[in-house]
């Protein structure tokens, strides 16, 4: 069997998992990144990420999340590292605005995802960390939890190298025809996969930029109270709080409690901006903590992250061929919820790349439109 020469550009979770699965399919893969894989500018950085199947009415992502969970556990066993902690995920349904949560429960019933539906009083009894006065109910997914994001990237990189993959440092750009270039010359390979996250937009101004937006995400880590383990992952779940535009993760491996308040349309210059938390976000996050997690009020911020995500109008991923270059495949899109899908996403992209099958309609470049919160898998 003839091996294809494959170049994957971008060493975040999308590119890394694609490179790993291509290499395991018998291809010869070179992974190229501008910086060291796991670097602080990547959307795949940070200590941890939520993994959950909660996706509203969208059965596709619900099934993918469950499949990906199994693949993460297999990868964890293979590398012998703690990649995933199943502390569960709590989705808080704000009274009068529960369409996405109602749809999630219906989808879980169809797909067979284990979950509980808690009343407000049951949430107070089981998870007293949360103040839930305006909550109508909550869904609890016990087999959800968190991924140790940075460790997952490094573990995947090690598996890729052990499988025979090659990692190189370099800056890939494009010319006026959007051909990938390295050191002033076109990239030469049977297959080129572009998985550069937010940088995909500026690299492909005609193809990707019109269907994408870049947004900064501010994340704060707050210390847990002295002498208390109430906010540790053994006693507290991850949570999603659409009514407040927020989500968070309990303290894991001493990180502190992670809380993010999404401020819409937060601009970021991905090449020139410092990765520093914004004062407005600091104030809003502290206000949110007072409202939702009163037991953390007055605790000090111990760490922060400011990163970027690339968003498509429908919040679906992009897995599609460049319309003018038949060996160039895009892989990425909605990095706001890609990490948890990493292994199944990479396996799917690898199959599209070697043309075992075509891509899904939802992943194609054309036909993109903004979805209503009721339709969107992300609820936004």
Coordinates of C-alpha atoms in Angstrom, one line a residue:
X1 CA 0.0 0.0 0.0
X2 CA 1.4 3.4 -1.0
X3 CA 1.6 5.9 1.9
X4 CA 0.4 9.4 1.3
X5 CA 2.6 12.3 2.4
X6 CA 0.5 14.4 4.7
X7 CA 1.1 17.8 6.3
X8 CA -1.1 19.0 9.1
X9 CA -0.7 22.7 9.9
X10 CA -1.6 23.6 13.5
X11 CA -0.7 21.6 16.7
X12 CA -3.8 22.4 18.7
X13 CA -6.3 19.7 19.6
X14 CA -7.9 19.7 16.1
X15 CA -4.7 19.3 14.2
X16 CA -3.0 17.0 16.7
X17 CA -5.9 14.5 16.8
X18 CA -6.2 14.6 13.0
X19 CA -2.4 14.0 12.7
X20 CA -2.5 11.1 15.2
X21 CA -5.4 9.4 13.4
X22 CA -3.9 9.9 9.9
X23 CA -0.6 8.4 11.2
X24 CA -2.4 5.4 12.7
X25 CA -4.1 4.9 9.4
X26 CA -0.7 4.3 7.9
X27 CA 0.0 7.7 6.3
X28 CA 3.3 9.5 6.8
X29 CA 2.4 12.7 8.6
X30 CA 4.3 15.9 9.4
X31 CA 2.8 18.3 12.0
X32 CA 3.8 21.9 11.6
X33 CA 3.2 24.7 14.2
X34 CA 4.5 28.2 14.6
X35 CA 5.2 27.5 18.3
X36 CA 5.7 24.5 20.5
X37 CA 2.5 22.4 20.7
X38 CA 0.7 23.2 23.9
X39 CA 1.9 26.9 23.7
X40 CA 0.0 29.6 25.6
X41 CA -1.5 31.3 22.5
X42 CA -3.4 28.2 21.3
X43 CA -7.1 27.9 21.9
X44 CA -6.3 24.4 23.2
X45 CA -4.3 25.7 26.1
X46 CA -5.5 26.2 29.7
X47 CA -5.5 23.8 32.5
X48 CA -8.9 22.2 31.9
X49 CA -12.0 22.1 29.7
X50 CA -15.6 20.8 30.2
X51 CA -16.6 17.6 28.5
X52 CA -20.3 17.0 28.3
X53 CA -22.9 15.7 25.9
X54 CA -25.4 18.6 26.6
X55 CA -26.2 19.9 23.1
X56 CA -29.8 21.0 23.1
X57 CA -31.9 19.3 20.3
X58 CA -28.7 18.3 18.4
X59 CA -28.4 14.5 18.4
X60 CA -25.3 14.6 16.2
X61 CA -23.0 16.4 18.7
X62 CA -24.7 14.5 21.6
X63 CA -23.6 11.2 20.1
X64 CA -20.2 12.6 19.1
X65 CA -19.6 13.7 22.7
X66 CA -20.4 10.3 24.1
X67 CA -18.2 8.6 21.5
X68 CA -15.4 11.1 22.2
X69 CA -15.7 10.4 26.0
X70 CA -15.0 6.8 25.4
X71 CA -12.0 7.6 23.2
X72 CA -10.6 10.0 25.8
X73 CA -10.8 7.2 28.4
X74 CA -9.1 4.8 26.0
X75 CA -6.3 7.4 25.4
X76 CA -6.0 7.9 29.2
X77 CA -5.5 4.1 29.7
X78 CA -3.0 4.0 26.8
X79 CA -0.8 6.8 28.1
X80 CA -1.2 6.2 31.8
X81 CA -2.0 9.8 32.7
X82 CA -5.1 11.4 34.3
X83 CA -6.7 13.1 31.3
X84 CA -10.3 13.2 32.4
X85 CA -12.2 13.5 35.7
X86 CA -15.9 12.5 35.8
X87 CA -17.2 15.0 38.3
X88 CA -20.4 15.5 36.3
X89 CA -21.9 18.6 34.7
X90 CA -24.8 20.7 36.0
X91 CA -26.9 22.7 33.5
X92 CA -28.9 25.4 35.2
X93 CA -32.2 26.2 33.5
X94 CA -33.3 29.8 34.2
X95 CA -37.0 30.2 34.8
X96 CA -38.8 31.3 31.6
X97 CA -35.8 30.6 29.4
X98 CA -35.5 26.8 29.4
X99 CA -35.9 25.9 25.7
X100 CA -32.3 24.7 25.2
X101 CA -32.4 22.7 28.5
X102 CA -35.8 21.2 27.7
X103 CA -34.5 20.1 24.3
X104 CA -31.4 18.6 25.9
X105 CA -33.5 16.4 28.2
X106 CA -35.5 15.2 25.1
X107 CA -32.3 14.4 23.2
X108 CA -30.8 12.6 26.2
X109 CA -33.9 10.4 26.3
X110 CA -33.6 9.6 22.6
X111 CA -29.9 8.9 22.6
X112 CA -29.7 7.2 26.0
X113 CA -27.5 9.6 27.9
X114 CA -27.7 9.1 31.7
X115 CA -28.9 12.2 33.5
X116 CA -31.0 13.5 36.4
X117 CA -33.5 16.3 36.5
X118 CA -33.3 18.2 39.8
X119 CA -35.7 20.7 41.3
X120 CA -34.4 23.9 42.8
X121 CA -34.5 22.4 46.3
X122 CA -32.7 19.2 45.1
X123 CA -29.9 21.3 43.7
X124 CA -29.6 23.2 47.0
X125 CA -29.4 19.9 48.9
X126 CA -27.0 18.1 46.5
X127 CA -24.8 21.1 45.5
X128 CA -25.0 23.8 48.1
X129 CA -22.2 25.7 46.5
X130 CA -24.7 27.1 44.0
X131 CA -27.3 29.9 44.8
X132 CA -30.2 29.0 42.5
X133 CA -33.1 31.3 43.5
X134 CA -34.1 32.1 39.9
X135 CA -33.5 28.6 38.5
X136 CA -36.5 26.6 37.4
X137 CA -34.7 23.2 37.4
X138 CA -31.3 21.7 36.6
X139 CA -30.1 18.8 34.5
X140 CA -27.2 16.8 35.9
X141 CA -25.0 14.6 33.6
X142 CA -23.0 12.3 35.9
X143 CA -20.7 11.0 33.2
X144 CA -19.6 14.4 32.2
X145 CA -16.7 16.2 33.7
X146 CA -13.4 17.9 32.8
X147 CA -10.4 17.2 30.6
X148 CA -7.0 18.3 31.7
X149 CA -6.5 20.3 28.5
X150 CA -2.8 21.0 28.4
X151 CA -2.0 17.5 29.5
X152 CA -4.3 16.1 26.8
X153 CA -2.4 18.0 24.1
X154 CA 1.0 16.8 25.4
X155 CA -0.2 13.2 25.7
X156 CA -1.6 13.2 22.2
X157 CA 1.7 14.7 20.9
X158 CA 3.6 11.9 22.6
X159 CA 1.3 9.2 21.0
X160 CA 1.7 10.9 17.6
X161 CA 5.5 10.8 17.8
X162 CA 5.5 7.2 19.1
X163 CA 3.4 6.3 16.0
X164 CA 6.1 7.7 13.8
X165 CA 4.8 11.2 13.2
X166 CA 7.2 14.1 12.7
X167 CA 6.8 17.5 14.4
X168 CA 8.4 20.6 12.8
X169 CA 8.4 24.3 13.7
X170 CA 7.5 26.8 11.0
X171 CA 5.1 29.6 10.0
X172 CA 2.7 28.6 7.2
X173 CA 1.2 31.5 5.3
X174 CA -0.8 31.7 2.0
X175 CA -0.3 33.5 -1.2
X176 CA -2.9 35.5 -3.2
X177 CA -4.5 32.3 -4.4
X178 CA -4.7 31.0 -0.9
X179 CA -2.1 28.3 -1.5
X180 CA -0.3 27.3 1.7
X181 CA 3.3 28.5 1.7
X182 CA 6.3 27.8 3.9
X183 CA 9.5 29.8 3.6
X184 CA 8.4 31.4 0.4
X185 CA 7.6 28.1 -1.4
X186 CA 4.3 26.2 -1.8
X187 CA 3.8 23.3 0.6
X188 CA 4.3 20.0 -1.2
X189 CA 2.3 17.0 0.0
X190 CA -0.4 14.7 -1.2
X191 CA -2.6 16.1 1.5
X192 CA -2.5 19.4 3.5
X193 CA -4.8 19.8 6.5
X194 CA -5.3 23.3 7.8
X195 CA -6.1 23.3 11.5
X196 CA -4.8 26.7 12.7
X197 CA -7.8 27.7 14.8
X198 CA -8.4 31.5 14.8
X199 CA -5.5 32.0 12.4
X200 CA -7.4 30.1 9.7
X201 CA -9.5 33.2 9.1
X202 CA -6.5 35.5 8.3
X203 CA -4.8 32.8 6.3
X204 CA -7.9 32.3 4.1
X205 CA -9.5 35.7 3.7
X206 CA -11.7 34.7 0.8
X207 CA -12.8 31.2 1.9
X208 CA -12.9 31.1 5.7
X209 CA -13.0 34.7 6.9
X210 CA -16.5 35.4 5.6
X211 CA -17.9 32.5 7.7
X212 CA -16.0 33.1 10.9
X213 CA -15.6 35.6 13.8
X214 CA -12.9 35.7 16.4
X215 CA -13.8 36.4 20.0
X216 CA -11.7 36.7 23.1
X217 CA -12.7 34.7 26.2
X218 CA -11.7 35.8 29.7
X219 CA -11.3 33.1 32.3
X220 CA -10.6 33.6 36.1
X221 CA -9.4 31.0 38.6
X222 CA -10.6 31.8 42.1
X223 CA -9.0 30.4 45.3
X224 CA -11.1 28.0 47.4
X225 CA -11.8 29.0 51.0
X226 CA -9.2 28.1 53.7
X227 CA -9.7 24.6 55.1
X228 CA -12.6 23.8 52.8
X229 CA -12.9 21.1 50.0
X230 CA -16.5 22.1 49.1
X231 CA -15.4 23.6 45.8
X232 CA -13.1 20.7 44.8
X233 CA -14.1 18.4 41.9
X234 CA -14.7 15.6 44.3
X235 CA -17.6 17.6 45.8
X236 CA -18.7 19.9 43.0
X237 CA -19.6 19.5 39.3
X238 CA -18.7 21.5 36.3
X239 CA -21.6 23.8 35.4
X240 CA -23.3 25.6 32.5
X241 CA -25.3 28.7 33.2
X242 CA -26.8 30.1 30.0
X243 CA -29.1 32.5 31.9
X244 CA -25.9 34.3 33.0
X245 CA -23.9 33.6 29.9
X246 CA -21.4 31.7 32.1
X247 CA -19.8 28.3 32.7
X248 CA -17.2 26.9 35.1
X249 CA -15.2 24.1 36.5
X250 CA -14.5 23.2 40.1
X251 CA -11.0 23.3 41.5
X252 CA -9.0 20.4 39.9
X253 CA -5.5 19.4 41.0
X254 CA -5.3 22.7 43.0
X255 CA -6.2 25.0 40.1
X256 CA -8.9 27.0 41.9
X257 CA -12.4 27.4 40.7
X258 CA -12.6 28.3 37.0
X259 CA -15.4 30.7 36.0
X260 CA -15.9 32.4 32.6
X261 CA -18.5 35.1 31.8
X262 CA -18.8 35.3 28.1
X263 CA -18.9 39.0 26.9
X264 CA -20.2 38.9 23.4
X265 CA -18.0 40.3 20.6
X266 CA -15.0 40.8 22.7
X267 CA -12.4 41.7 20.1
X268 CA -8.9 40.4 20.0
X269 CA -5.9 40.9 17.7
X270 CA -4.6 37.4 17.7
X271 CA -1.1 38.4 16.6
X272 CA -0.5 41.5 18.7
X273 CA -2.6 41.5 21.8
X274 CA -1.2 40.5 25.1
X275 CA -2.9 37.5 26.6
X276 CA -4.1 39.4 29.7
X277 CA -7.4 39.5 31.4
X278 CA -9.6 42.6 30.9
X279 CA -10.6 44.7 33.8
X280 CA -14.3 44.7 32.6
X281 CA -14.3 40.9 32.6
X282 CA -12.7 40.8 36.1
X283 CA -15.5 42.9 37.5
X284 CA -18.3 41.0 35.7
X285 CA -16.8 37.6 36.8
X286 CA -16.6 38.7 40.5
X287 CA -20.2 40.0 40.2
X288 CA -21.3 36.6 38.8
X289 CA -19.5 34.7 41.6
X290 CA -21.3 36.8 44.2
X291 CA -24.6 36.0 42.5
X292 CA -24.1 32.2 41.8
X293 CA -21.3 31.0 44.2
X294 CA -21.6 33.2 47.3
X295 CA -19.3 30.9 49.2
X296 CA -16.4 32.2 47.1
X297 CA -17.1 35.9 47.6
X298 CA -14.0 37.6 48.9
X299 CA -11.7 34.9 47.7
X300 CA -8.7 36.0 45.7
X301 CA -8.1 35.4 42.0
X302 CA -5.1 33.1 41.7
X303 CA -4.8 32.8 37.9
X304 CA -6.4 33.9 34.7
X305 CA -6.4 33.1 31.0
X306 CA -7.3 35.2 28.0
X307 CA -7.7 33.2 24.8
X308 CA -9.5 33.3 21.5
X309 CA -12.1 31.2 19.8
X310 CA -13.1 31.1 16.2
X311 CA -16.9 30.9 15.8
X312 CA -19.0 30.0 12.7
X313 CA -22.5 31.5 12.3
X314 CA -24.2 28.2 13.1
X315 CA -21.5 27.1 15.7
X316 CA -20.8 24.0 13.6
X317 CA -17.3 22.9 12.8
X318 CA -15.6 23.3 9.4
X319 CA -14.4 20.1 7.7
X320 CA -14.3 20.8 4.0
X321 CA -12.0 21.0 1.0
X322 CA -10.7 24.2 -0.4
X323 CA -12.8 25.1 -3.5
X324 CA -9.7 25.7 -5.6
X325 CA -7.0 23.4 -4.1
X326 CA -8.1 19.8 -4.1
X327 CA -5.5 18.6 -1.6
X328 CA -6.2 21.3 1.0
X329 CA -8.7 20.3 3.7
X330 CA -9.9 22.7 6.4
X331 CA -10.4 21.3 10.0
X332 CA -11.7 23.5 12.8
X333 CA -14.4 26.1 13.0
X334 CA -16.1 26.4 16.4
X335 CA -13.3 26.1 18.9
X336 CA -15.7 27.1 21.6
X337 CA -16.9 23.5 21.8
X338 CA -14.3 21.5 19.8
X339 CA -11.9 20.4 22.5
X340 CA -14.2 17.8 24.1
X341 CA -14.9 16.3 20.6
X342 CA -11.1 16.1 19.9
X343 CA -10.6 12.4 19.4
X344 CA -13.7 11.7 17.4
X345 CA -13.2 15.0 15.4
X346 CA -9.7 13.9 14.5
X347 CA -10.8 10.4 13.5
X348 CA -13.6 11.9 11.3
X349 CA -11.3 14.4 9.6
X350 CA -8.7 11.7 8.9
X351 CA -11.4 9.7 7.1
X352 CA -12.5 12.6 5.0
X353 CA -8.8 13.4 4.3
X354 CA -8.1 9.9 2.8
X355 CA -11.5 10.1 1.1
X356 CA -13.0 7.1 2.8
X357 CA -16.2 9.2 3.0
X358 CA -17.4 12.7 2.4
X359 CA -17.9 15.4 5.0
X360 CA -21.2 16.1 6.7
X361 CA -23.4 18.8 5.2
X362 CA -23.2 20.8 8.5
X363 CA -19.4 21.0 8.1
X364 CA -19.3 22.4 4.6
X365 CA -18.1 25.9 3.9
X366 CA -21.2 26.9 1.9
X367 CA -24.8 27.3 3.3
X368 CA -23.8 28.8 6.6
X369 CA -26.5 30.8 8.5
X370 CA -26.9 32.0 12.1
X371 CA -29.1 29.6 14.1
X372 CA -31.5 30.6 16.8
X373 CA -30.6 29.6 20.4
X374 CA -33.3 26.9 20.1
X375 CA -31.5 25.4 17.1
X376 CA -27.9 25.9 18.1
X377 CA -26.0 23.0 19.7
X378 CA -24.3 25.5 21.9
X379 CA -27.5 27.3 23.0
X380 CA -26.3 30.6 21.7

